[in-house]
XYZ file of N, CA and C in Angstrom:
864
model
N -3.669 8.606 7.391
C -3.220 9.011 6.048
C -2.235 10.174 6.120
N -2.366 10.986 7.166
C -1.509 12.165 7.299
C -0.025 11.791 7.222
N 0.335 10.675 7.875
C 1.742 10.261 7.910
C 2.236 9.761 6.554
N 1.321 9.466 5.635
C 1.711 8.942 4.316
C 1.803 10.048 3.260
N 1.559 11.287 3.633
C 1.551 12.365 2.633
C 2.939 12.552 2.026
N 2.985 12.624 0.714
C 4.195 12.994 -0.033
C 4.118 14.508 -0.235
N 4.970 15.240 0.478
C 4.848 16.703 0.490
C 5.459 17.392 -0.732
N 6.361 16.729 -1.442
C 7.020 17.403 -2.585
C 6.015 17.883 -3.633
N 5.028 17.046 -4.063
C 4.031 17.548 -5.021
C 3.157 18.662 -4.442
N 2.986 18.675 -3.116
C 2.220 19.757 -2.479
C 2.919 21.087 -2.726
N 4.230 21.129 -2.498
C 4.970 22.375 -2.734
C 4.982 22.727 -4.221
N 5.071 21.716 -5.074
C 5.041 21.964 -6.526
C 3.723 22.610 -6.933
N 2.612 22.209 -6.277
C 1.297 22.791 -6.582
C 1.260 24.278 -6.245
N 2.109 24.684 -5.317
C 2.213 26.110 -4.944
C 3.374 26.780 -5.678
N 3.826 26.139 -6.756
C 4.914 26.657 -7.598
C 6.194 26.864 -6.794
N 6.469 25.885 -5.928
C 7.724 25.858 -5.178
C 8.435 24.548 -5.507
N 9.162 24.519 -6.613
C 9.825 23.266 -6.988
C 10.935 22.926 -5.998
N 10.984 21.695 -5.604
C 12.014 21.255 -4.661
C 11.505 20.078 -3.872
N 12.439 19.302 -3.326
C 12.049 18.099 -2.578
C 11.874 18.432 -1.107
N 10.852 17.815 -0.527
C 10.639 17.909 0.914
C 11.549 16.883 1.593
N 12.239 17.186 2.710
C 12.246 18.464 3.440
C 13.345 19.423 3.010
N 14.117 19.055 1.955
C 15.251 19.903 1.542
C 14.815 21.316 1.177
N 13.559 21.460 0.742
C 13.077 22.772 0.299
C 13.148 23.809 1.421
N 13.121 23.359 2.678
C 13.194 24.299 3.806
C 14.555 24.995 3.877
N 15.573 24.379 3.250
C 16.924 24.966 3.257
C 17.183 25.826 2.025
N 16.192 25.936 1.140
C 16.372 26.705 -0.100
C 16.624 28.173 0.239
N 17.678 28.790 -0.365
C 18.025 30.175 0.000
C 16.909 31.181 -0.261
N 16.110 30.962 -1.303
C 15.047 31.922 -1.631
C 13.678 31.475 -1.121
N 13.402 30.167 -1.208
C 12.055 29.673 -0.915
C 11.895 29.098 0.490
N 13.010 28.873 1.188
C 12.969 28.154 2.465
C 11.988 28.720 3.476
N 12.059 30.034 3.709
C 11.187 30.668 4.706
C 9.725 30.555 4.330
N 9.439 30.819 3.057
C 8.054 30.749 2.564
C 7.533 29.311 2.639
N 8.414 28.346 2.322
C 8.020 26.931 2.364
C 7.693 26.508 3.795
N 8.465 26.984 4.760
C 8.207 26.638 6.163
C 6.865 27.194 6.624
N 6.565 28.437 6.211
C 5.277 29.048 6.586
C 4.120 28.258 5.953
N 4.279 27.907 4.672
C 3.237 27.150 3.967
C 3.001 25.799 4.647
N 4.100 25.149 5.042
C 4.023 23.845 5.700
C 3.297 23.957 7.046
N 3.602 25.018 7.788
C 2.939 25.237 9.084
C 1.441 25.483 8.882
N 1.106 26.302 7.877
C -0.309 26.581 7.589
C -1.039 25.308 7.155
N -0.360 24.493 6.340
C -0.964 23.245 5.859
C -1.256 22.311 7.029
N -0.322 22.212 7.953
C -0.523 21.325 9.103
C -1.586 21.847 10.057
N -1.698 23.179 10.154
C -2.770 23.760 10.974
C -4.135 23.415 10.374
N -4.232 23.500 9.037
C -5.499 23.152 8.386
C -5.758 21.644 8.473
N -4.698 20.842 8.388
C -4.854 19.387 8.554
C -5.419 19.057 9.933
N -4.936 19.769 10.962
C -5.482 19.574 12.313
C -6.990 19.822 12.312
N -7.396 20.903 11.648
C -8.825 21.239 11.583
C -9.609 20.180 10.803
N -9.036 19.747 9.675
C -9.699 18.729 8.839
C -10.014 17.489 9.673
N -9.046 17.090 10.510
C -9.212 15.876 11.314
C -10.156 16.125 12.496
N -9.919 17.230 13.222
C -10.722 17.508 14.426
C -12.182 17.799 14.082
N -12.386 18.591 13.022
C -13.747 19.009 12.676
C -14.405 18.086 11.646
N -13.659 17.028 11.257
C -14.168 16.074 10.248
C -14.657 16.805 8.986
N -13.825 17.732 8.505
C -14.180 18.539 7.326
C -14.251 17.658 6.077
N -13.304 16.731 5.963
C -13.264 15.830 4.805
C -13.491 14.394 5.258
N -14.060 13.617 4.368
C -14.212 12.181 4.619
C -13.509 11.416 3.509
N -12.794 10.373 3.902
C -12.147 9.493 2.925
C -13.003 8.241 2.757
N -13.003 7.712 1.546
C -13.764 6.494 1.270
C -13.075 5.760 0.126
N -13.210 4.456 0.096
C -12.557 3.718 -0.981
C -13.110 2.316 -1.135
N -12.768 1.708 -2.253
C -13.175 0.336 -2.533
C -12.085 -0.312 -3.389
N -11.853 -1.607 -3.162
C -10.933 -2.334 -4.039
C -11.452 -3.754 -4.209
N -10.945 -4.425 -5.221
C -11.308 -5.820 -5.441
C -10.148 -6.560 -6.070
N -10.019 -7.832 -5.745
C -9.023 -8.707 -6.362
C -9.781 -9.764 -7.153
N -9.407 -9.924 -8.420
C -10.200 -10.754 -9.329
C -9.327 -11.775 -10.056
N -9.856 -12.986 -10.299
C -9.162 -13.925 -11.181
C -9.029 -13.294 -12.570
N -7.859 -13.435 -13.183
C -7.637 -12.784 -14.483
C -6.565 -13.518 -15.276
N -6.673 -13.436 -16.596
C -5.634 -13.922 -17.505
C -5.588 -13.033 -18.732
N -4.407 -12.966 -19.334
C -4.230 -12.147 -20.534
C -4.571 -12.956 -21.779
N -5.255 -12.281 -22.705
C -5.519 -12.837 -24.034
C -5.067 -11.768 -25.017
N -3.890 -11.966 -25.601
C -3.315 -10.903 -26.427
C -3.030 -9.688 -25.552
N -3.479 -8.522 -26.008
C -3.264 -7.291 -25.244
C -4.459 -6.947 -24.354
N -5.401 -7.864 -24.232
C -6.529 -7.685 -23.312
C -6.312 -8.536 -22.061
N -6.944 -8.121 -20.969
C -6.950 -8.927 -19.745
C -8.394 -9.300 -19.442
N -8.678 -10.597 -19.471
C -10.010 -11.078 -19.099
C -10.108 -11.146 -17.578
N -11.149 -10.525 -17.040
C -11.398 -10.542 -15.596
C -12.617 -11.433 -15.367
N -12.421 -12.504 -14.596
C -13.455 -13.537 -14.480
C -14.375 -13.299 -13.282
N -15.593 -13.834 -13.411
C -16.592 -13.640 -12.354
C -16.202 -14.358 -11.068
N -15.556 -15.529 -11.196
C -15.144 -16.266 -9.992
C -13.975 -17.174 -10.359
N -13.533 -17.962 -9.386
C -12.332 -18.778 -9.591
C -12.531 -19.959 -10.530
N -13.763 -20.212 -10.949
C -13.952 -21.256 -11.968
C -13.415 -20.782 -13.321
N -13.301 -19.441 -13.479
C -12.751 -18.807 -14.694
C -13.514 -19.191 -15.955
N -14.777 -19.508 -15.801
C -15.581 -19.911 -16.957
C -16.338 -18.736 -17.566
N -16.525 -17.664 -16.793
C -17.320 -16.536 -17.281
C -16.514 -15.245 -17.181
N -16.373 -14.552 -18.313
C -15.666 -13.265 -18.333
C -16.637 -12.179 -17.878
N -16.295 -11.517 -16.771
C -17.167 -10.458 -16.236
C -16.811 -9.099 -16.822
N -15.510 -8.862 -17.013
C -15.037 -7.569 -17.514
C -13.757 -7.806 -18.308
N -13.407 -6.832 -19.140
C -12.158 -6.914 -19.902
C -11.406 -5.596 -19.754
N -10.127 -5.695 -19.374
C -9.235 -4.535 -19.383
C -8.517 -4.520 -20.724
N -8.688 -3.441 -21.471
C -8.037 -3.324 -22.781
C -6.754 -2.510 -22.616
N -5.635 -3.055 -23.076
C -4.369 -2.333 -22.944
C -3.780 -2.053 -24.323
N -2.847 -1.139 -24.349
C -2.186 -0.717 -25.589
C -0.696 -1.016 -25.491
N -0.088 -1.296 -26.631
C 1.323 -1.699 -26.658
C 2.201 -0.611 -27.275
N 3.350 -0.397 -26.653
C 4.319 0.556 -27.205
C 4.704 0.152 -28.628
N 4.919 1.167 -29.468
C 5.317 0.863 -30.849
C 6.623 1.536 -31.265
N 7.234 2.287 -30.363
C 8.502 2.945 -30.706
C 9.587 1.888 -30.889
N 10.529 2.172 -31.796
C 11.644 1.245 -31.993
C 12.530 1.275 -30.761
N 12.845 0.088 -30.223
C 13.674 -0.016 -29.018
C 15.053 -0.543 -29.393
N 16.036 -0.183 -28.578
C 17.395 -0.683 -28.801
C 17.725 -1.720 -27.734
N 18.747 -2.501 -28.003
C 19.265 -3.446 -27.015
C 18.284 -4.510 -26.581
N 17.399 -4.907 -27.490
C 16.471 -5.986 -27.166
C 15.403 -5.631 -26.149
N 15.183 -4.331 -25.927
C 14.134 -3.904 -24.985
C 12.754 -4.231 -25.553
N 11.849 -4.763 -24.742
C 10.519 -5.115 -25.263
C 9.615 -3.900 -25.442
N 8.660 -4.012 -26.344
C 7.584 -3.019 -26.451
C 6.479 -3.474 -25.503
N 6.304 -2.735 -24.442
C 5.456 -3.201 -23.337
C 3.977 -2.875 -23.529
N 3.139 -3.736 -22.962
C 1.717 -3.459 -22.724
C 1.433 -3.938 -21.307
N 0.485 -3.309 -20.638
C 0.178 -3.718 -19.260
C -0.270 -5.179 -19.181
N -0.864 -5.680 -20.264
C -1.301 -7.086 -20.276
C -0.128 -8.053 -20.111
N 1.095 -7.598 -20.396
C 2.272 -8.461 -20.237
C 2.470 -8.889 -18.786
N 1.909 -8.124 -17.850
C 2.122 -8.402 -16.428
C 1.085 -9.369 -15.844
N 0.242 -9.925 -16.704
C -0.737 -10.935 -16.291
C -0.461 -12.208 -17.093
N -0.520 -13.360 -16.438
C -0.207 -14.632 -17.111
C -1.163 -14.883 -18.274
N -0.631 -15.286 -19.441
C -1.497 -15.578 -20.593
C -2.430 -16.754 -20.306
N -3.628 -16.667 -20.835
C -4.649 -17.706 -20.618
C -4.172 -19.072 -21.103
N -3.465 -19.090 -22.240
C -3.077 -20.382 -22.818
C -1.942 -21.073 -22.056
N -1.382 -20.393 -21.038
C -0.350 -21.038 -20.210
C -0.963 -21.875 -19.088
N -2.245 -21.664 -18.826
C -2.903 -22.429 -17.769
C -2.534 -22.006 -16.356
N -1.955 -20.806 -16.217
C -1.593 -20.293 -14.885
C -2.731 -19.413 -14.374
N -3.199 -19.677 -13.166
C -4.300 -18.894 -12.582
C -3.740 -17.607 -11.981
N -3.910 -16.494 -12.673
C -3.375 -15.215 -12.199
C -4.511 -14.342 -11.666
N -4.130 -13.204 -11.100
C -5.110 -12.279 -10.511
C -4.745 -10.844 -10.856
N -5.741 -9.970 -10.750
C -5.549 -8.536 -10.967
C -6.350 -7.807 -9.888
N -5.925 -6.603 -9.554
C -6.657 -5.800 -8.573
C -7.146 -4.507 -9.195
N -8.262 -3.998 -8.689
C -8.803 -2.701 -9.103
C -9.113 -1.916 -7.832
N -8.960 -0.585 -7.893
C -9.261 0.211 -6.702
C -9.723 1.610 -7.091
N -10.423 2.249 -6.176
C -10.795 3.664 -6.301
C -10.900 4.232 -4.895
N -10.233 5.356 -4.658
C -10.267 6.001 -3.335
C -10.472 7.501 -3.501
N -11.028 8.112 -2.468
C -11.177 9.570 -2.457
C -10.906 10.096 -1.055
N -10.442 11.340 -0.982
C -10.335 12.047 0.298
C -11.080 13.374 0.179
N -11.984 13.448 -0.796
C -12.626 14.726 -1.101
C -14.091 14.830 -0.736
N -14.635 13.841 -0.034
C -16.052 13.928 0.337
C -16.236 15.046 1.369
N -17.121 15.974 1.062
C -17.347 17.125 1.941
C -16.598 18.372 1.525
N -15.768 18.264 0.486
C -14.919 19.406 0.124
C -15.725 20.571 -0.451
N -16.782 20.287 -1.208
C -17.551 21.372 -1.828
C -18.142 22.298 -0.774
N -18.707 21.697 0.282
C -19.313 22.500 1.346
C -18.248 23.332 2.070
N -17.081 22.718 2.324
C -16.012 23.423 3.037
C -15.442 24.562 2.197
N -15.238 24.306 0.902
C -14.730 25.359 -0.001
C -15.731 26.507 -0.069
N -17.014 26.174 -0.141
C -18.054 27.219 -0.185
C -18.007 28.083 1.072
N -17.762 27.449 2.238
C -17.671 28.212 3.491
C -16.485 29.162 3.464
N -15.326 28.654 3.015
C -14.129 29.503 2.944
C -14.345 30.668 1.977
N -14.958 30.371 0.829
C -15.160 31.425 -0.176
C -16.175 32.458 0.303
N -17.147 32.016 1.073
C -18.123 32.949 1.654
C -17.431 33.919 2.614
N -16.371 33.407 3.278
C -15.588 34.240 4.203
C -14.450 34.960 3.476
N -14.438 34.876 2.132
C -13.385 35.477 1.291
C -11.993 34.952 1.670
N -11.957 33.697 2.105
C -10.695 33.068 2.503
C -10.198 32.180 1.361
N -9.715 32.826 0.290
C -9.254 32.075 -0.885
C -8.047 31.202 -0.553
N -7.209 31.691 0.364
C -5.983 30.963 0.715
C -6.314 29.569 1.254
N -7.213 29.498 2.240
C -7.565 28.193 2.815
C -8.405 27.353 1.858
N -9.140 28.009 0.969
C -9.901 27.284 -0.051
C -8.951 26.521 -0.972
N -7.907 27.220 -1.434
C -6.903 26.588 -2.308
C -6.123 25.534 -1.525
N -5.786 25.874 -0.279
C -5.028 24.951 0.575
C -5.802 23.648 0.793
N -7.104 23.769 1.027
C -7.927 22.580 1.276
C -7.921 21.649 0.066
N -8.057 22.228 -1.130
C -8.044 21.408 -2.356
C -6.698 20.703 -2.517
N -5.604 21.445 -2.248
C -4.263 20.859 -2.382
C -4.063 19.728 -1.373
N -4.552 19.926 -0.144
C -4.409 18.885 0.883
C -5.287 17.670 0.578
N -6.488 17.908 0.054
C -7.365 16.788 -0.312
C -6.700 15.925 -1.381
N -6.052 16.567 -2.358
C -5.329 15.820 -3.398
C -4.227 14.959 -2.785
N -3.470 15.549 -1.852
C -2.371 14.814 -1.210
C -2.900 13.664 -0.355
N -4.008 13.904 0.343
C -4.595 12.850 1.181
C -5.126 11.696 0.333
N -5.681 12.016 -0.842
C -6.158 10.960 -1.746
C -4.988 10.098 -2.223
N -3.873 10.745 -2.575
C -2.684 9.994 -2.999
C -2.130 9.169 -1.834
N -2.174 9.753 -0.624
C -1.709 9.021 0.561
C -2.592 7.796 0.818
N -3.895 7.960 0.601
C -4.847 6.847 0.757
C -4.508 5.743 -0.245
N -4.246 6.135 -1.499
C -3.891 5.149 -2.530
C -2.624 4.398 -2.129
N -1.649 5.123 -1.572
C -0.385 4.506 -1.138
C -0.624 3.555 0.037
N -1.414 4.017 1.013
C -1.710 3.195 2.204
C -2.454 1.919 1.813
N -3.479 2.063 0.957
C -4.285 0.905 0.569
C -3.460 -0.091 -0.233
N -2.611 0.421 -1.136
C -1.767 -0.470 -1.938
C -0.871 -1.300 -1.015
N -0.325 -0.662 0.024
C 0.530 -1.382 0.977
C -0.268 -2.466 1.707
N -1.500 -2.142 2.122
C -2.350 -3.133 2.798
C -2.666 -4.310 1.873
N -2.905 -4.013 0.608
C -3.207 -5.071 -0.363
C -1.989 -5.975 -0.558
N -0.813 -5.365 -0.718
C 0.404 -6.160 -0.942
C 0.729 -7.064 0.244
N 0.568 -6.517 1.456
C 1.040 -7.241 2.638
C -0.037 -8.089 3.305
N -1.303 -7.769 3.066
C -2.372 -8.410 3.825
C -3.423 -9.043 2.907
N -4.232 -8.230 2.243
C -5.384 -8.742 1.491
C -4.968 -9.675 0.354
N -4.011 -9.244 -0.478
C -3.475 -10.120 -1.530
C -2.326 -10.928 -0.936
N -1.482 -10.223 -0.185
C -0.442 -10.882 0.602
C 0.738 -11.407 -0.184
N 0.936 -10.908 -1.418
C 2.064 -11.423 -2.203
C 3.397 -10.850 -1.725
N 3.356 -9.828 -0.865
C 4.587 -9.262 -0.288
C 4.396 -9.148 1.225
N 4.012 -10.261 1.837
C 3.631 -10.261 3.259
C 4.760 -9.796 4.170
N 6.016 -9.989 3.749
C 7.156 -9.625 4.610
C 7.669 -8.214 4.347
N 6.987 -7.466 3.503
C 7.452 -6.111 3.150
C 7.516 -5.218 4.393
N 8.647 -4.542 4.565
C 8.796 -3.560 5.646
C 9.527 -2.355 5.076
N 8.769 -1.360 4.666
C 9.356 -0.188 4.019
C 9.013 1.072 4.802
N 9.948 2.017 4.806
C 9.700 3.314 5.442
C 8.802 4.149 4.535
N 8.272 5.250 5.083
C 7.435 6.152 4.274
C 8.211 6.654 3.067
N 9.498 6.956 3.281
C 10.336 7.453 2.179
C 10.492 6.392 1.095
N 10.697 5.145 1.506
C 10.840 4.052 0.533
C 9.531 3.810 -0.215
N 8.394 3.974 0.478
C 7.100 3.829 -0.187
C 6.917 4.912 -1.239
N 7.279 6.158 -0.889
C 7.157 7.271 -1.836
C 8.038 7.017 -3.060
N 9.202 6.382 -2.836
C 10.115 6.068 -3.949
C 9.714 4.778 -4.667
N 8.599 4.180 -4.245
C 8.040 2.975 -4.891
C 9.045 1.830 -4.934
N 9.616 1.526 -3.765
C 10.600 0.452 -3.660
C 9.939 -0.912 -3.452
N 8.673 -1.011 -3.749
C 7.934 -2.250 -3.494
C 7.699 -3.024 -4.789
N 7.216 -4.252 -4.639
C 6.895 -5.106 -5.792
C 5.482 -4.805 -6.268
N 5.356 -4.584 -7.579
C 4.035 -4.317 -8.149
C 3.837 -2.843 -8.473
N 2.821 -2.577 -9.290
C 2.501 -1.208 -9.709
C 0.991 -0.994 -9.631
N 0.578 0.288 -9.672
C -0.858 0.608 -9.691
C -1.122 1.716 -10.722
N -0.952 1.419 -12.014
C -1.203 2.437 -13.038
C -2.669 2.853 -13.064
N -2.894 4.079 -13.505
C -4.253 4.632 -13.543
C -4.655 4.928 -14.977
N -5.895 4.616 -15.359
C -6.374 5.018 -16.688
C -6.263 6.532 -16.849
N -5.711 6.946 -17.987
C -5.500 8.369 -18.220
C -4.062 8.793 -18.014
N -3.224 7.872 -17.521
C -1.808 8.159 -17.290
C -0.961 7.445 -18.343
N 0.366 7.714 -18.394
C 1.174 7.318 -19.567
C 1.083 5.867 -20.026
N 1.005 4.899 -19.103
C 0.965 3.490 -19.538
C -0.407 3.089 -20.051
N -1.421 3.858 -19.660
C -2.820 3.502 -19.966
C -3.578 4.808 -20.230
N -3.273 5.492 -21.345
C -3.786 6.856 -21.537
C -5.281 6.969 -21.837
N -5.950 5.846 -22.044
C -7.377 5.876 -22.378
C -8.228 5.997 -21.110
N -8.787 7.181 -20.887
C -9.614 7.422 -19.698
C -10.855 6.529 -19.669
N -11.331 6.062 -20.831
C -12.597 5.305 -20.847
C -12.474 3.947 -20.146
N -11.251 3.479 -19.894
C -11.094 2.226 -19.142
C -11.576 2.375 -17.698
N -11.715 3.630 -17.240
C -12.275 3.844 -15.892
C -13.708 3.323 -15.816
N -14.423 3.333 -16.936
C -15.822 2.874 -16.914
C -15.904 1.410 -16.494
N -14.999 0.602 -17.015
C -14.959 -0.814 -16.631
C -14.651 -0.934 -15.140
N -13.662 -0.189 -14.687
C -13.250 -0.235 -13.284
C -14.410 0.162 -12.362
N -15.112 1.243 -12.720
C -16.231 1.718 -11.902
C -17.363 0.693 -11.861
N -17.585 0.033 -12.998
C -18.642 -0.986 -13.046
C -18.252 -2.211 -12.219
N -17.007 -2.664 -12.370
C -16.561 -3.880 -11.680
C -16.611 -3.727 -10.161
N -16.288 -2.528 -9.675
C -16.218 -2.297 -8.226
C -17.487 -1.672 -7.649
N -18.419 -1.262 -8.521
C -19.580 -0.519 -8.019
C -19.130 0.725 -7.273
N -18.237 1.492 -7.895
C -17.547 2.589 -7.194
C -18.516 3.647 -6.667
N -19.492 4.022 -7.486
C -20.406 5.082 -7.046
C -21.169 4.652 -5.789
N -21.616 3.414 -5.776
C -22.386 2.909 -4.634
C -21.495 2.653 -3.421
N -20.304 2.103 -3.662
C -19.457 1.651 -2.549
C -18.482 2.701 -2.027
N -18.099 3.661 -2.861
C -17.118 4.664 -2.409
C -17.609 6.095 -2.602
N -18.812 6.267 -3.193
C -19.415 7.592 -3.380
C -18.588 8.487 -4.301
N -17.857 7.851 -5.209
C -17.126 8.600 -6.239
C -17.901 8.420 -7.535
N -18.133 9.507 -8.252
C -18.860 9.389 -9.516
C -17.934 9.692 -10.685
N -18.352 9.235 -11.857
C -17.582 9.410 -13.085
C -18.407 10.259 -14.037
N -17.814 11.345 -14.530
C -18.535 12.223 -15.451
C -18.508 11.626 -16.857
N -19.252 12.244 -17.773
C -19.269 11.766 -19.168
C -17.882 11.810 -19.782
N -17.067 12.775 -19.341
C -15.708 12.891 -19.879
C -14.712 12.039 -19.089
N -15.247 11.143 -18.243
C -14.444 10.201 -17.457
C -13.549 10.875 -16.417
N -13.968 12.055 -15.961
C -13.305 12.672 -14.811
C -13.992 12.165 -13.550
N -13.214 12.029 -12.474
C -13.786 11.545 -11.213
C -14.233 12.719 -10.355
N -15.328 12.503 -9.627
C -15.828 13.516 -8.710
C -16.147 12.844 -7.381
N -15.604 13.330 -6.237
C -14.760 14.510 -6.060
C -13.445 14.423 -6.843
N -12.890 15.616 -7.120
C -11.653 15.669 -7.902
C -10.492 15.013 -7.150
N -10.509 15.082 -5.817
C -9.439 14.473 -5.010
C -9.693 12.972 -4.886
N -9.612 12.289 -6.020
C -9.854 10.839 -6.077
C -8.776 10.190 -6.935
N -8.499 8.936 -6.649
C -7.499 8.167 -7.400
C -8.097 6.794 -7.690
N -7.959 6.341 -8.924
C -8.383 4.973 -9.242
C -7.304 4.325 -10.094
N -7.272 3.014 -10.089
C -6.246 2.349 -10.886
C -6.324 0.843 -10.785
N -5.245 0.219 -11.257
C -5.189 -1.230 -11.426
C -3.963 -1.747 -10.684
N -4.128 -2.821 -9.927
C -3.002 -3.440 -9.224
C -2.438 -4.592 -10.053
N -1.126 -4.512 -10.297
C -0.393 -5.628 -10.902
C 0.651 -6.094 -9.889
N 0.733 -7.408 -9.661
C 1.649 -7.949 -8.652
C 2.925 -8.531 -9.256
N 3.047 -8.541 -10.566
C 4.200 -9.156 -11.246
C 5.504 -8.569 -10.704
N 6.464 -9.439 -10.424
C 7.713 -8.989 -9.787
C 8.516 -8.042 -10.673
N 8.309 -8.103 -11.995
C 9.058 -7.219 -12.889
C 8.199 -6.099 -13.471
N 7.009 -5.906 -12.908
C 6.128 -4.842 -13.419
C 6.758 -3.479 -13.179
N 6.764 -2.673 -14.228
C 7.331 -1.324 -14.147
C 6.382 -0.358 -14.841
N 6.433 0.901 -14.398
C 5.678 1.937 -15.098
C 6.396 2.267 -16.404
N 5.630 2.614 -17.414
C 6.204 3.013 -18.699
C 5.230 3.966 -19.375
N 5.723 4.659 -20.384
C 4.858 5.532 -21.180
C 4.561 4.840 -22.502
N 3.301 4.861 -22.906
C 2.914 4.213 -24.161
C 3.624 4.844 -25.348
N 3.668 6.173 -25.392
C 4.251 6.864 -26.543
C 3.286 6.890 -27.719
N 3.823 7.065 -28.915
C 2.996 7.201 -30.122
C 2.610 5.829 -30.681
N 1.365 5.740 -31.149
C 0.891 4.486 -31.744
C 0.307 4.762 -33.132
N 0.318 3.733 -33.983
C -0.099 3.904 -35.372
C -1.574 3.540 -35.557
N -2.077 3.864 -36.747
C -3.498 3.680 -37.035
C -3.929 2.212 -36.907
N -3.061 1.276 -37.295
C -3.482 -0.131 -37.246
C -3.777 -0.571 -35.810
N -2.978 -0.106 -34.852
C -3.256 -0.467 -33.452
C -4.527 0.237 -32.953
N -4.721 1.472 -33.367
C -5.931 2.203 -32.967
C -7.173 1.469 -33.483
N -7.114 1.007 -34.741
C -8.259 0.286 -35.321
C -8.501 -1.036 -34.591
N -7.416 -1.745 -34.268
C -7.533 -3.010 -33.535
C -8.117 -2.762 -32.139
N -7.639 -1.715 -31.480
C -8.100 -1.366 -30.126
C -9.582 -0.990 -30.146
N -9.974 -0.197 -31.148
C -11.387 0.202 -31.277
C -12.276 -1.027 -31.474
N -11.804 -1.984 -32.285
C -12.583 -3.211 -32.524
C -12.716 -4.021 -31.236
N -11.614 -4.124 -30.472
C -11.650 -4.875 -29.210
C -12.597 -4.231 -28.205
N -12.659 -2.898 -28.213
C -13.528 -2.173 -27.270
C -14.937 -1.968 -27.816
N -15.138 -2.344 -29.088
C -16.443 -2.153 -29.730
C -16.853 -0.677 -29.706
N -15.893 0.177 -30.074
C -16.133 1.623 -30.135
C -15.713 2.131 -31.509
N -16.310 3.225 -31.995
C -15.899 3.778 -33.286
C -14.448 4.257 -33.242
N -13.723 4.039 -34.341
C -12.322 4.465 -34.427
C -12.200 5.958 -34.125
N -13.142 6.754 -34.657
C -13.074 8.212 -34.476
C -13.142 8.584 -32.995
N -13.938 7.845 -32.238
C -14.056 8.144 -30.800
C -12.765 7.786 -30.068
N -12.190 6.640 -30.418
C -10.909 6.243 -29.817
C -9.840 7.270 -30.160
N -9.835 7.746 -31.398
C -8.844 8.754 -31.804
C -8.975 10.024 -30.970
N -10.207 10.368 -30.613
C -10.412 11.552 -29.766
C -9.783 11.353 -28.388
N -10.030 10.189 -27.807
C -9.497 9.915 -26.468
C -7.978 9.778 -26.470
N -7.430 9.276 -27.568
C -5.985 9.003 -27.620
C -5.221 10.023 -28.461
N -5.824 11.180 -28.710
C -5.229 12.182 -29.615
C -3.741 12.453 -29.343
N -3.301 12.642 -28.083
C -1.876 12.944 -27.861
C -0.945 11.787 -28.211
N -1.485 10.577 -28.338
C -0.657 9.394 -28.595
C -0.648 8.953 -30.055
N -1.362 9.661 -30.909
C -1.457 9.230 -32.307
C -0.190 9.596 -33.072
N 0.335 8.619 -33.817
C 1.544 8.843 -34.617
C 1.183 9.307 -36.025
N -0.054 9.750 -36.209
C -0.498 10.183 -37.539
C -1.443 11.364 -37.394
N -1.592 12.090 -38.490
C -2.488 13.251 -38.504
C -3.917 12.786 -38.773
N -4.851 13.381 -38.077
C -6.258 13.075 -38.348
C -6.709 13.811 -39.599
N -7.538 13.139 -40.397
C -7.988 13.760 -41.649
C -9.039 14.816 -41.359
């Protein structure tokens, strides 16, 4: 996973904006960035040699078809029994030039077309063991390495997500078996397919993680737990959904109106008020 680390967000976490490795040439930050990078790699050596952190993950590929803005996930290839449902939301902003208002369900073949499509789910962590290690550093009053460890665990979790997605594309799902991309091209997401995460712009509802955790048995299989507020623990964890559609792109949902919120709440069998709480930043109306 070390070779898959995207270092630019690591420097951003230390309030050093700039792209890796160009940041080393920065007139003001270059020297400090080089020292930070050396310290990070020294701690990475320790993490690996002393097995300070453990990575764990789980993924699944499931038969699926879209029904409206929902994605039905089937128990098996007979597609007769719906095991889980992914609920998605559709953009409502006015678009120019014939641009579509997207929903993630658009990237799965509609059920009424009779095309047998698939969807992937995953959850990975690089944070197992971090609490004990942070406690040791803090006991030694070593705040620097405590913060560094958390930042590196976050980067390793993202690297794990990147590595696993590549394995799924080229091997397990195999829809891009001939893919040959450099680490830089992977970081720039030059591949086919996307892996949006619940709680992020295309899928801002964190509660969809509950379906994902249930479908994959994440707590049992990857030792990642989900809090009542749908935060993952360890914090250095990533979960999301694999879409293989050749034209799948990331997008931001933006603002949505009350009618879609009410429809979404009905589809999820949740009170409108609760959905409004989870989607507060995306509401195009004032709450009474």
